[in-house]
mmCIF file of C-alpha atoms in Angstrom:
data_model
loop_
_atom_site.group_PDB
_atom_site.id
_atom_site.type_symbol
_atom_site.label_atom_id
_atom_site.label_comp_id
_atom_site.label_asym_id
_atom_site.label_seq_id
_atom_site.Cartn_x
_atom_site.Cartn_y
_atom_site.Cartn_z
ATOM 1 C CA MET A 1 0.000 0.000 0.000
ATOM 2 C CA MET A 2 1.432 3.380 -1.037
ATOM 3 C CA ALA A 3 1.841 6.088 1.564
ATOM 4 C CA SER A 4 -0.125 9.338 1.159
ATOM 5 C CA SER A 5 1.838 12.341 -0.125
ATOM 6 C CA TYR A 6 -0.269 14.814 1.936
ATOM 7 C CA ASN A 7 1.557 17.154 4.268
ATOM 8 C CA ILE A 8 0.632 20.156 6.352
ATOM 9 C CA LYS A 9 2.151 22.666 3.887
ATOM 10 C CA GLU A 10 -0.499 21.820 1.275
ATOM 11 C CA GLU A 11 -3.248 22.626 3.774
ATOM 12 C CA ASP A 12 -1.684 26.031 4.287
ATOM 13 C CA GLY A 13 -1.559 26.730 0.563
ATOM 14 C CA HIS A 14 1.924 25.322 -0.179
ATOM 15 C CA HIS A 15 2.170 22.655 -2.840
ATOM 16 C CA SER A 16 5.185 20.420 -2.952
ATOM 17 C CA GLY A 17 4.495 19.500 -6.564
ATOM 18 C CA SER A 18 6.514 16.939 -8.452
ATOM 19 C CA SER A 19 10.206 17.391 -8.855
ATOM 20 C CA GLY A 20 11.417 18.257 -12.285
ATOM 21 C CA PRO A 21 14.846 17.924 -13.807
ATOM 22 C CA GLY A 22 17.522 19.126 -11.464
ATOM 23 C CA GLY A 23 15.247 18.709 -8.437
ATOM 24 C CA ASN A 24 13.246 21.935 -9.075
ATOM 25 C CA ALA A 25 9.603 21.871 -8.021
ATOM 26 C CA VAL A 26 7.022 22.093 -10.824
ATOM 27 C CA ARG A 27 4.647 25.079 -10.461
ATOM 28 C CA THR A 28 0.930 24.221 -10.558
ATOM 29 C CA LYS A 29 -2.122 26.328 -11.453
ATOM 30 C CA LYS A 30 -4.059 25.203 -8.421
ATOM 31 C CA PRO A 31 -5.071 28.219 -6.258
ATOM 32 C CA ASP A 32 -3.627 28.469 -2.794
ATOM 33 C CA ASN A 33 -5.636 26.749 -0.126
ATOM 34 C CA THR A 34 -6.750 30.006 1.550
ATOM 35 C CA ALA A 35 -10.191 31.137 2.622
ATOM 36 C CA PHE A 36 -10.236 33.930 0.046
ATOM 37 C CA LYS A 37 -9.034 31.953 -2.978
ATOM 38 C CA GLN A 38 -11.132 28.894 -2.098
ATOM 39 C CA GLN A 39 -14.245 31.041 -1.456
ATOM 40 C CA ARG A 40 -14.671 30.019 2.173
ATOM 41 C CA LEU A 41 -15.106 33.556 3.544
ATOM 42 C CA PRO A 42 -18.163 34.023 5.767
ATOM 43 C CA ALA A 43 -21.130 35.462 3.846
ATOM 44 C CA TRP A 44 -24.685 36.541 4.509
ATOM 45 C CA GLN A 45 -27.580 36.052 2.141
ATOM 46 C CA PRO A 46 -31.058 37.398 2.890
ATOM 47 C CA ILE A 47 -33.909 34.953 2.842
ATOM 48 C CA ILE A 48 -36.734 36.554 0.882
ATOM 49 C CA THR A 49 -40.025 35.809 2.608
ATOM 50 C CA ALA A 50 -43.421 37.453 2.726
ATOM 51 C CA GLY A 51 -42.631 38.623 6.252
ATOM 52 C CA THR A 52 -39.698 40.709 5.030
ATOM 53 C CA VAL A 53 -40.837 41.838 1.581
ATOM 54 C CA LEU A 54 -44.360 43.028 2.385
ATOM 55 C CA PRO A 55 -43.373 45.400 5.228
ATOM 56 C CA ALA A 56 -40.610 46.858 3.036
ATOM 57 C CA PHE A 57 -43.082 47.727 0.262
ATOM 58 C CA PHE A 58 -45.558 49.281 2.691
ATOM 59 C CA ILE A 59 -42.875 51.273 4.546
ATOM 60 C CA ILE A 60 -41.440 52.672 1.285
ATOM 61 C CA GLY A 61 -44.929 53.620 0.117
ATOM 62 C CA LEU A 62 -45.885 55.286 3.408
ATOM 63 C CA ILE A 63 -42.643 57.292 3.448
ATOM 64 C CA PHE A 64 -42.413 58.290 -0.214
ATOM 65 C CA ILE A 65 -46.030 59.370 -0.755
ATOM 66 C CA PRO A 66 -46.110 62.075 1.988
ATOM 67 C CA ILE A 67 -42.668 63.344 0.931
ATOM 68 C CA GLY A 68 -43.832 63.523 -2.689
ATOM 69 C CA ILE A 69 -47.003 65.391 -1.733
ATOM 70 C CA GLY A 70 -44.954 67.896 0.273
ATOM 71 C CA LEU A 71 -42.504 68.467 -2.586
ATOM 72 C CA TYR A 72 -45.316 68.831 -5.130
ATOM 73 C CA VAL A 73 -47.283 71.305 -3.010
ATOM 74 C CA THR A 74 -44.125 73.325 -2.313
ATOM 75 C CA SER A 75 -43.302 73.468 -6.016
ATOM 76 C CA ASN A 76 -46.827 74.591 -6.893
ATOM 77 C CA ASN A 77 -46.650 77.394 -4.318
ATOM 78 C CA ILE A 78 -43.741 78.929 -6.230
ATOM 79 C CA LYS A 79 -45.010 81.715 -8.460
ATOM 80 C CA GLU A 80 -43.614 82.007 -11.953
ATOM 81 C CA PHE A 81 -44.347 84.246 -14.911
ATOM 82 C CA GLU A 82 -42.835 83.890 -18.374
ATOM 83 C CA ILE A 83 -42.796 86.082 -21.506
ATOM 84 C CA ASP A 84 -41.522 85.018 -24.914
ATOM 85 C CA TYR A 85 -40.066 88.104 -26.584
ATOM 86 C CA THR A 86 -38.396 86.456 -29.584
ATOM 87 C CA GLY A 87 -40.642 88.367 -31.974
ATOM 88 C CA ILE A 88 -41.591 85.503 -34.297
ATOM 89 C CA ASP A 89 -45.234 86.569 -34.677
ATOM 90 C CA ILE A 90 -45.897 89.653 -36.760
ATOM 91 C CA SER A 91 -48.116 91.003 -33.963
ATOM 92 C CA SER A 92 -45.233 90.908 -31.457
ATOM 93 C CA PRO A 93 -43.754 94.288 -30.441
ATOM 94 C CA CYS A 94 -40.278 92.808 -31.043
ATOM 95 C CA PHE A 95 -41.045 91.499 -34.552
ATOM 96 C CA ASN A 96 -39.139 94.267 -36.354
ATOM 97 C CA CYS A 97 -36.103 93.810 -34.123
ATOM 98 C CA SER A 98 -36.015 90.057 -34.723
ATOM 99 C CA GLN A 99 -36.189 90.503 -38.492
ATOM 100 C CA SER A 100 -33.558 93.204 -38.851
ATOM 101 C CA TYR A 101 -31.015 92.336 -36.189
ATOM 102 C CA SER A 102 -27.989 90.105 -36.801
ATOM 103 C CA TRP A 103 -24.568 89.481 -35.243
ATOM 104 C CA ASN A 104 -22.945 92.171 -37.392
ATOM 105 C CA THR A 105 -25.476 94.906 -36.602
ATOM 106 C CA THR A 106 -23.881 97.851 -34.833
ATOM 107 C CA THR A 107 -27.052 99.725 -33.819
ATOM 108 C CA SER A 108 -29.375 98.501 -31.092
ATOM 109 C CA CYS A 109 -33.081 97.868 -31.493
ATOM 110 C CA THR A 110 -35.530 98.462 -28.637
ATOM 111 C CA CYS A 111 -39.014 97.123 -28.012
ATOM 112 C CA SER A 112 -41.486 97.087 -25.110
ATOM 113 C CA ILE A 113 -43.878 94.331 -24.074
ATOM 114 C CA PRO A 114 -46.747 95.145 -21.692
ATOM 115 C CA PHE A 115 -48.016 92.442 -19.320
ATOM 116 C CA SER A 116 -49.932 92.128 -16.072
ATOM 117 C CA LEU A 117 -49.534 90.064 -12.918
ATOM 118 C CA ASP A 118 -52.726 88.569 -11.502
ATOM 119 C CA GLN A 119 -51.111 87.707 -8.172
ATOM 120 C CA PRO A 120 -48.496 89.581 -6.136
ATOM 121 C CA PHE A 121 -44.975 88.171 -5.866
ATOM 122 C CA GLU A 122 -43.793 88.009 -2.261
ATOM 123 C CA SER A 123 -40.203 87.702 -0.998
ATOM 124 C CA ASN A 124 -37.267 88.074 -3.384
ATOM 125 C CA VAL A 125 -38.030 87.718 -7.094
ATOM 126 C CA PHE A 126 -35.478 86.274 -9.493
ATOM 127 C CA MET A 127 -35.399 87.409 -13.114
ATOM 128 C CA TYR A 128 -34.035 84.895 -15.634
ATOM 129 C CA TYR A 129 -33.425 84.973 -19.348
ATOM 130 C CA GLY A 130 -34.169 81.764 -21.209
ATOM 131 C CA LEU A 131 -32.928 80.419 -24.529
ATOM 132 C CA SER A 132 -34.206 77.507 -26.595
ATOM 133 C CA ASN A 133 -32.451 75.416 -29.230
ATOM 134 C CA PHE A 134 -29.047 76.681 -28.083
ATOM 135 C CA TYR A 135 -26.684 73.727 -27.620
ATOM 136 C CA GLN A 136 -24.157 74.888 -25.059
ATOM 137 C CA ASN A 137 -23.307 71.236 -24.408
ATOM 138 C CA HIS A 138 -21.597 70.728 -27.791
ATOM 139 C CA ARG A 139 -18.138 69.259 -27.158
ATOM 140 C CA ARG A 140 -16.154 71.779 -29.205
ATOM 141 C CA TYR A 141 -18.180 74.658 -27.760
ATOM 142 C CA VAL A 142 -17.613 73.526 -24.160
ATOM 143 C CA LYS A 143 -13.847 73.217 -24.733
ATOM 144 C CA SER A 144 -13.558 76.616 -26.443
ATOM 145 C CA ARG A 145 -12.299 78.607 -23.456
ATOM 146 C CA ASP A 146 -9.098 79.332 -21.565
ATOM 147 C CA ASP A 147 -9.613 78.900 -17.818
ATOM 148 C CA SER A 148 -6.083 80.087 -17.102
ATOM 149 C CA GLN A 149 -6.793 83.345 -18.914
ATOM 150 C CA LEU A 150 -10.080 83.792 -17.043
ATOM 151 C CA ASN A 151 -8.194 83.207 -13.781
ATOM 152 C CA GLY A 152 -6.032 86.277 -14.457
ATOM 153 C CA ASN A 153 -2.859 84.664 -15.765
ATOM 154 C CA PHE A 154 -0.823 87.267 -17.695
ATOM 155 C CA ASP A 155 0.846 84.707 -19.982
ATOM 156 C CA SER A 156 -2.524 83.277 -21.019
ATOM 157 C CA LEU A 157 -3.902 86.785 -21.475
ATOM 158 C CA LYS A 158 -1.282 87.528 -24.143
ATOM 159 C CA ALA A 159 -1.105 83.976 -25.561
ATOM 160 C CA PRO A 160 -4.510 82.275 -25.213
ATOM 161 C CA SER A 161 -4.951 78.517 -25.452
ATOM 162 C CA LYS A 162 -5.333 76.937 -28.886
ATOM 163 C CA GLU A 163 -8.642 75.477 -27.648
ATOM 164 C CA CYS A 164 -10.101 78.955 -28.291
ATOM 165 C CA GLU A 165 -9.654 78.724 -32.078
ATOM 166 C CA PRO A 166 -11.038 80.336 -34.204
ATOM 167 C CA TYR A 167 -11.803 82.958 -31.511
ATOM 168 C CA ARG A 168 -8.215 83.203 -30.239
ATOM 169 C CA ILE A 169 -6.532 85.949 -32.295
ATOM 170 C CA ASN A 170 -8.054 88.861 -34.185
ATOM 171 C CA GLU A 171 -5.974 91.351 -36.162
ATOM 172 C CA ASN A 172 -2.795 89.911 -34.619
ATOM 173 C CA MET A 173 -4.066 90.700 -31.122
ATOM 174 C CA PRO A 174 -5.170 88.139 -28.494
ATOM 175 C CA ILE A 175 -8.881 88.064 -27.742
ATOM 176 C CA ALA A 176 -9.890 88.549 -24.105
ATOM 177 C CA PRO A 177 -11.848 86.560 -23.156
ATOM 178 C CA CYS A 178 -11.158 84.057 -25.923
ATOM 179 C CA GLY A 179 -13.287 81.158 -27.134
ATOM 180 C CA ALA A 180 -16.720 80.460 -28.584
ATOM 181 C CA ILE A 181 -18.488 80.563 -25.201
ATOM 182 C CA ALA A 182 -17.421 84.124 -24.424
ATOM 183 C CA ASN A 183 -17.952 85.215 -28.038
ATOM 184 C CA SER A 184 -21.624 84.177 -27.904
ATOM 185 C CA MET A 185 -22.374 85.823 -24.554
ATOM 186 C CA PHE A 186 -25.990 86.887 -24.049
ATOM 187 C CA ASN A 187 -26.175 90.678 -24.160
ATOM 188 C CA ASP A 188 -29.844 91.703 -24.288
ATOM 189 C CA THR A 189 -30.740 94.439 -21.796
ATOM 190 C CA LEU A 190 -33.969 93.916 -19.832
ATOM 191 C CA ASP A 191 -35.633 96.640 -17.733
ATOM 192 C CA LEU A 192 -38.853 96.289 -15.776
ATOM 193 C CA PHE A 193 -41.368 99.067 -15.046
ATOM 194 C CA TYR A 194 -44.486 99.103 -12.893
ATOM 195 C CA ILE A 195 -47.404 101.059 -14.386
ATOM 196 C CA ASP A 196 -49.264 102.995 -11.705
ATOM 197 C CA PRO A 197 -53.071 103.375 -12.000
ATOM 198 C CA ASN A 198 -52.461 106.950 -13.166
ATOM 199 C CA GLY A 199 -50.164 105.696 -15.956
ATOM 200 C CA THR A 200 -46.822 106.625 -14.362
ATOM 201 C CA ARG A 201 -43.914 104.307 -15.129
ATOM 202 C CA THR A 202 -41.992 103.339 -11.982
ATOM 203 C CA PRO A 203 -38.698 101.489 -12.597
ATOM 204 C CA ILE A 204 -38.185 98.267 -10.654
ATOM 205 C CA PRO A 205 -34.690 98.144 -9.056
ATOM 206 C CA LEU A 206 -32.732 95.189 -10.452
ATOM 207 C CA MET A 207 -29.636 93.889 -8.654
ATOM 208 C CA LYS A 208 -26.892 92.781 -11.038
ATOM 209 C CA THR A 209 -24.542 91.409 -8.372
ATOM 210 C CA GLY A 210 -24.989 88.271 -6.318
ATOM 211 C CA ILE A 211 -26.197 86.282 -9.346
ATOM 212 C CA ALA A 212 -23.052 84.146 -9.778
ATOM 213 C CA TRP A 213 -21.728 81.285 -7.658
ATOM 214 C CA TRP A 214 -19.374 82.429 -4.891
ATOM 215 C CA THR A 215 -16.655 79.997 -5.990
ATOM 216 C CA ASP A 216 -16.841 81.279 -9.564
ATOM 217 C CA LYS A 217 -16.698 84.924 -8.516
ATOM 218 C CA HIS A 218 -13.832 84.618 -6.031
ATOM 219 C CA VAL A 219 -11.871 81.566 -7.183
ATOM 220 C CA LYS A 220 -12.257 80.689 -10.862
ATOM 221 C CA PHE A 221 -12.527 84.205 -12.339
ATOM 222 C CA ARG A 222 -10.007 86.945 -11.604
ATOM 223 C CA ASN A 223 -8.757 90.017 -13.372
ATOM 224 C CA PRO A 224 -5.077 90.202 -14.336
ATOM 225 C CA GLY A 225 -3.211 92.347 -11.865
ATOM 226 C CA GLY A 226 -5.483 91.474 -8.949
ATOM 227 C CA SER A 227 -7.423 94.431 -7.553
ATOM 228 C CA SER A 228 -5.994 96.960 -10.003
ATOM 229 C CA SER A 229 -8.683 99.507 -10.885
ATOM 230 C CA ASN A 230 -7.064 100.532 -14.179
ATOM 231 C CA LEU A 231 -8.396 97.662 -16.265
ATOM 232 C CA THR A 232 -7.810 99.611 -19.468
ATOM 233 C CA ALA A 233 -4.062 99.417 -18.859
ATOM 234 C CA VAL A 234 -4.279 95.795 -17.685
ATOM 235 C CA PHE A 235 -6.003 94.658 -20.887
ATOM 236 C CA TYR A 236 -3.856 96.813 -23.150
ATOM 237 C CA GLY A 237 -2.687 94.832 -26.171
ATOM 238 C CA THR A 238 -5.827 92.636 -26.290
ATOM 239 C CA THR A 239 -8.980 92.958 -28.333
ATOM 240 C CA LYS A 240 -12.646 92.254 -27.685
ATOM 241 C CA PRO A 241 -14.449 89.098 -28.902
ATOM 242 C CA LEU A 242 -15.733 89.394 -32.468
ATOM 243 C CA SER A 243 -19.432 89.570 -31.538
ATOM 244 C CA TRP A 244 -19.051 91.955 -28.608
ATOM 245 C CA PRO A 245 -19.918 95.648 -29.026
ATOM 246 C CA LYS A 246 -17.361 96.710 -26.393
ATOM 247 C CA PRO A 247 -14.265 95.290 -24.688
ATOM 248 C CA VAL A 248 -14.343 93.273 -21.478
ATOM 249 C CA TYR A 249 -13.066 96.171 -19.325
ATOM 250 C CA GLU A 250 -16.157 98.232 -20.231
ATOM 251 C CA LEU A 251 -18.809 95.714 -19.180
ATOM 252 C CA ASP A 252 -19.649 97.703 -16.031
ATOM 253 C CA THR A 253 -18.768 100.970 -14.338
ATOM 254 C CA ASP A 254 -18.407 99.163 -10.998
ATOM 255 C CA PRO A 255 -14.773 97.994 -10.716
ATOM 256 C CA GLU A 256 -15.894 95.053 -8.543
ATOM 257 C CA ASN A 257 -18.150 93.860 -11.372
ATOM 258 C CA ASN A 258 -15.985 94.614 -14.393
ATOM 259 C CA GLY A 259 -13.592 92.645 -16.553
ATOM 260 C CA PHE A 260 -13.350 88.898 -16.004
ATOM 261 C CA VAL A 261 -15.239 89.163 -12.689
ATOM 262 C CA ASN A 262 -18.344 90.595 -14.337
ATOM 263 C CA GLU A 263 -21.167 88.400 -13.060
ATOM 264 C CA ASP A 264 -23.118 88.395 -16.324
ATOM 265 C CA LEU A 265 -20.016 86.949 -17.994
ATOM 266 C CA ILE A 266 -19.473 84.443 -15.175
ATOM 267 C CA VAL A 267 -23.088 83.212 -15.343
ATOM 268 C CA TRP A 268 -22.883 82.780 -19.115
ATOM 269 C CA MET A 269 -19.562 80.902 -18.956
ATOM 270 C CA ARG A 270 -21.168 78.156 -16.841
ATOM 271 C CA THR A 271 -22.546 76.162 -19.769
ATOM 272 C CA ALA A 272 -25.961 74.505 -19.675
ATOM 273 C CA ALA A 273 -26.489 70.769 -20.128
ATOM 274 C CA LEU A 274 -29.670 70.992 -22.220
ATOM 275 C CA PRO A 275 -30.577 73.042 -25.316
ATOM 276 C CA THR A 276 -33.452 74.765 -23.494
ATOM 277 C CA PHE A 277 -32.183 76.541 -20.412
ATOM 278 C CA ARG A 278 -32.482 79.611 -18.247
ATOM 279 C CA LYS A 279 -29.800 81.679 -16.536
ATOM 280 C CA LEU A 280 -30.134 84.139 -13.692
ATOM 281 C CA TYR A 281 -30.147 87.727 -14.958
ATOM 282 C CA ARG A 282 -31.165 89.979 -12.050
ATOM 283 C CA ILE A 283 -32.563 89.851 -8.501
ATOM 284 C CA ILE A 284 -35.464 91.990 -7.272
ATOM 285 C CA GLN A 285 -35.059 92.294 -3.505
ATOM 286 C CA LYS A 286 -37.976 92.681 -1.141
ATOM 287 C CA LYS A 287 -37.970 96.113 0.499
ATOM 288 C CA ASN A 288 -40.154 95.448 3.539
ATOM 289 C CA SER A 289 -42.602 92.916 4.928
ATOM 290 C CA LEU A 290 -45.647 95.172 4.497
ATOM 291 C CA THR A 291 -45.723 95.364 0.700
ATOM 292 C CA PRO A 292 -45.102 92.624 -1.882
ATOM 293 C CA THR A 293 -41.989 92.755 -4.016
ATOM 294 C CA LEU A 294 -44.075 92.870 -7.199
ATOM 295 C CA PRO A 295 -47.701 93.856 -6.535
ATOM 296 C CA ARG A 296 -50.446 92.764 -8.855
ATOM 297 C CA GLY A 297 -51.028 95.150 -11.717
ATOM 298 C CA ASN A 298 -49.648 96.240 -15.063
ATOM 299 C CA TYR A 299 -45.991 96.166 -16.045
ATOM 300 C CA THR A 300 -43.818 96.904 -19.046
ATOM 301 C CA LEU A 301 -40.692 95.022 -20.082
ATOM 302 C CA ASP A 302 -38.268 97.218 -22.029
ATOM 303 C CA ILE A 303 -35.818 95.248 -24.150
ATOM 304 C CA VAL A 304 -32.663 96.344 -25.905
ATOM 305 C CA TYR A 305 -32.664 93.646 -28.576
ATOM 306 C CA ASN A 306 -28.983 92.766 -29.089
ATOM 307 C CA TYR A 307 -28.966 88.973 -29.200
ATOM 308 C CA PRO A 308 -30.117 87.390 -32.491
ATOM 309 C CA VAL A 309 -31.575 83.872 -32.381
ATOM 310 C CA ARG A 310 -33.072 83.480 -35.855
ATOM 311 C CA SER A 311 -29.847 81.950 -37.213
ATOM 312 C CA PHE A 312 -30.360 78.819 -35.089
ATOM 313 C CA ASP A 313 -34.202 78.892 -34.857
ATOM 314 C CA GLY A 314 -34.001 79.776 -31.196
ATOM 315 C CA ARG A 315 -36.428 81.454 -28.826
ATOM 316 C CA LYS A 316 -35.861 84.046 -26.096
ATOM 317 C CA ARG A 317 -37.920 84.574 -22.973
ATOM 318 C CA MET A 318 -37.920 86.429 -19.675
ATOM 319 C CA ILE A 319 -38.943 84.594 -16.510
ATOM 320 C CA LEU A 320 -39.941 86.029 -13.130
ATOM 321 C CA SER A 321 -39.901 83.495 -10.317
ATOM 322 C CA THR A 322 -39.849 83.135 -6.564
ATOM 323 C CA ILE A 323 -38.017 80.283 -4.856
ATOM 324 C CA SER A 324 -38.515 78.005 -1.858
ATOM 325 C CA TRP A 325 -36.267 75.865 0.344
ATOM 326 C CA MET A 326 -36.069 73.321 -2.515
ATOM 327 C CA GLY A 327 -35.109 75.887 -5.169
ATOM 328 C CA GLY A 328 -37.137 76.932 -8.184
ATOM 329 C CA LYS A 329 -40.352 75.525 -9.592
ATOM 330 C CA ASN A 330 -39.874 71.851 -10.484
ATOM 331 C CA PRO A 331 -42.798 69.448 -9.937
ATOM 332 C CA PHE A 332 -40.913 66.432 -11.310
ATOM 333 C CA LEU A 333 -39.308 65.422 -8.002
ATOM 334 C CA GLY A 334 -42.640 65.424 -6.175
ATOM 335 C CA ILE A 335 -44.333 63.450 -8.953
ATOM 336 C CA ALA A 336 -41.462 60.940 -8.941
ATOM 337 C CA TYR A 337 -41.757 60.370 -5.171
ATOM 338 C CA ILE A 338 -45.545 59.987 -5.363
ATOM 339 C CA SER A 339 -45.262 57.555 -8.293
ATOM 340 C CA VAL A 340 -42.636 55.333 -6.645
ATOM 341 C CA GLY A 341 -44.494 55.333 -3.343
ATOM 342 C CA SER A 342 -47.814 54.500 -5.012
ATOM 343 C CA VAL A 343 -46.296 51.655 -7.033
ATOM 344 C CA CYS A 344 -44.652 50.174 -3.930
ATOM 345 C CA PHE A 345 -47.858 50.437 -1.897
ATOM 346 C CA PHE A 346 -49.887 48.866 -4.728
ATOM 347 C CA LEU A 347 -47.395 46.004 -5.089
ATOM 348 C CA GLY A 348 -47.550 45.483 -1.331
ATOM 349 C CA VAL A 349 -51.347 45.136 -1.462
ATOM 350 C CA VAL A 350 -51.192 42.725 -4.430
ATOM 351 C CA LEU A 351 -48.502 40.558 -2.824
ATOM 352 C CA LEU A 352 -50.394 40.570 0.489
ATOM 353 C CA PHE A 353 -53.520 39.300 -1.294
ATOM 354 C CA ILE A 354 -51.540 36.590 -3.094
ATOM 355 C CA HIS A 355 -49.839 35.523 0.141
ATOM 356 C CA HIS A 356 -53.115 35.450 2.025
ATOM 357 C CA LYS A 357 -54.846 33.388 -0.651
ATOM 358 C CA TYR A 358 -52.119 30.976 -1.698
ATOM 359 C CA GLY A 359 -49.451 31.094 1.002
ATOM 360 C CA ASN A 360 -51.339 29.072 3.625
ATOM 361 C CA ARG A 361 -51.885 26.001 1.520
ATOM 362 C CA ASN A 362 -50.652 22.713 2.868
ATOM 363 C CA ASN A 363 -47.523 21.921 0.875
ATOM 364 C CA SER A 364 -46.446 18.985 3.033
ATOM 365 C CA SER A 365 -48.006 16.279 0.859
ATOM 366 C CA ASP A 366 -45.963 13.152 0.455
ATOM 367 C CA ILE A 367 -43.595 13.136 -2.468
ATOM 368 C CA PRO A 368 -43.432 9.720 -4.154
ATOM 369 C CA ASN A 369 -40.083 8.028 -4.071
#
């Protein structure tokens, strides 16, 4: 009878193997005899039973449905008003501007659109501009910028990145800011007026600061030279983007909102993910708690029509909106919670009925050998 070749080293994952020529051990492909490689690690697997599944469905339903109702009601309490001022229809006050204006037009066109608010707007009111059919998410468009230049780097100011082509150099001078995103910056001017019962036009104060993200304003965007107030000298030797009517150092008279730190520029440079989007334009702050920010009544929107959209079949609109703790008006999240909760609760009822009707049957009948 032959003796067994087993030894303790094989149990620990060591294989003696057969000796080859010269007495060298032959390597084998057998995994080491360890708990990990032999899949002997402790594991836990849930046992799916009616006692565990049914309560889970009912709990999810009872939690999700009230949350969804709260989100939906909160979204519906947000007041929003929207005006399309593209001027496509011949009856629109902005029709003439939309037909005659193009990127190369040097003179501005103005139009006014009257409207009325049926309900007062309480708290702060946010004014947005919206664009449709504008694909800011195009790969080449998104890449067409120089973040180092926008961060105030002098070398990038004089020698922009090649990603900005063909909006990098104009007349042998570097463009500041360079790229397709900056070149297509939205530049319509929107002013809001309240019409008193006696017909007097009262301008609504619009705040143009505080509309950009704090990190963008103080981290990502900086003027060359830091806090230097003489931006004309700082940007000397550069030229404006092709579609801009004025250079970047003339965007605002406020030195804290001029140049690369201009908040209208910063908001536009944060590209949108979808072709229909809105961007924050101005903020209407509430003056006191006794009167609404925008009372019900008649208003007029004065527009300096600078931004053409006919070339890409786009639309332009102005949106007035309040916000809540969950942000702007968006009923989708509430509907999603209500739908998931309702489906889970319905499945719980169906499975409970099936369990009650068929789960108590006697399944212990003898099985023939």
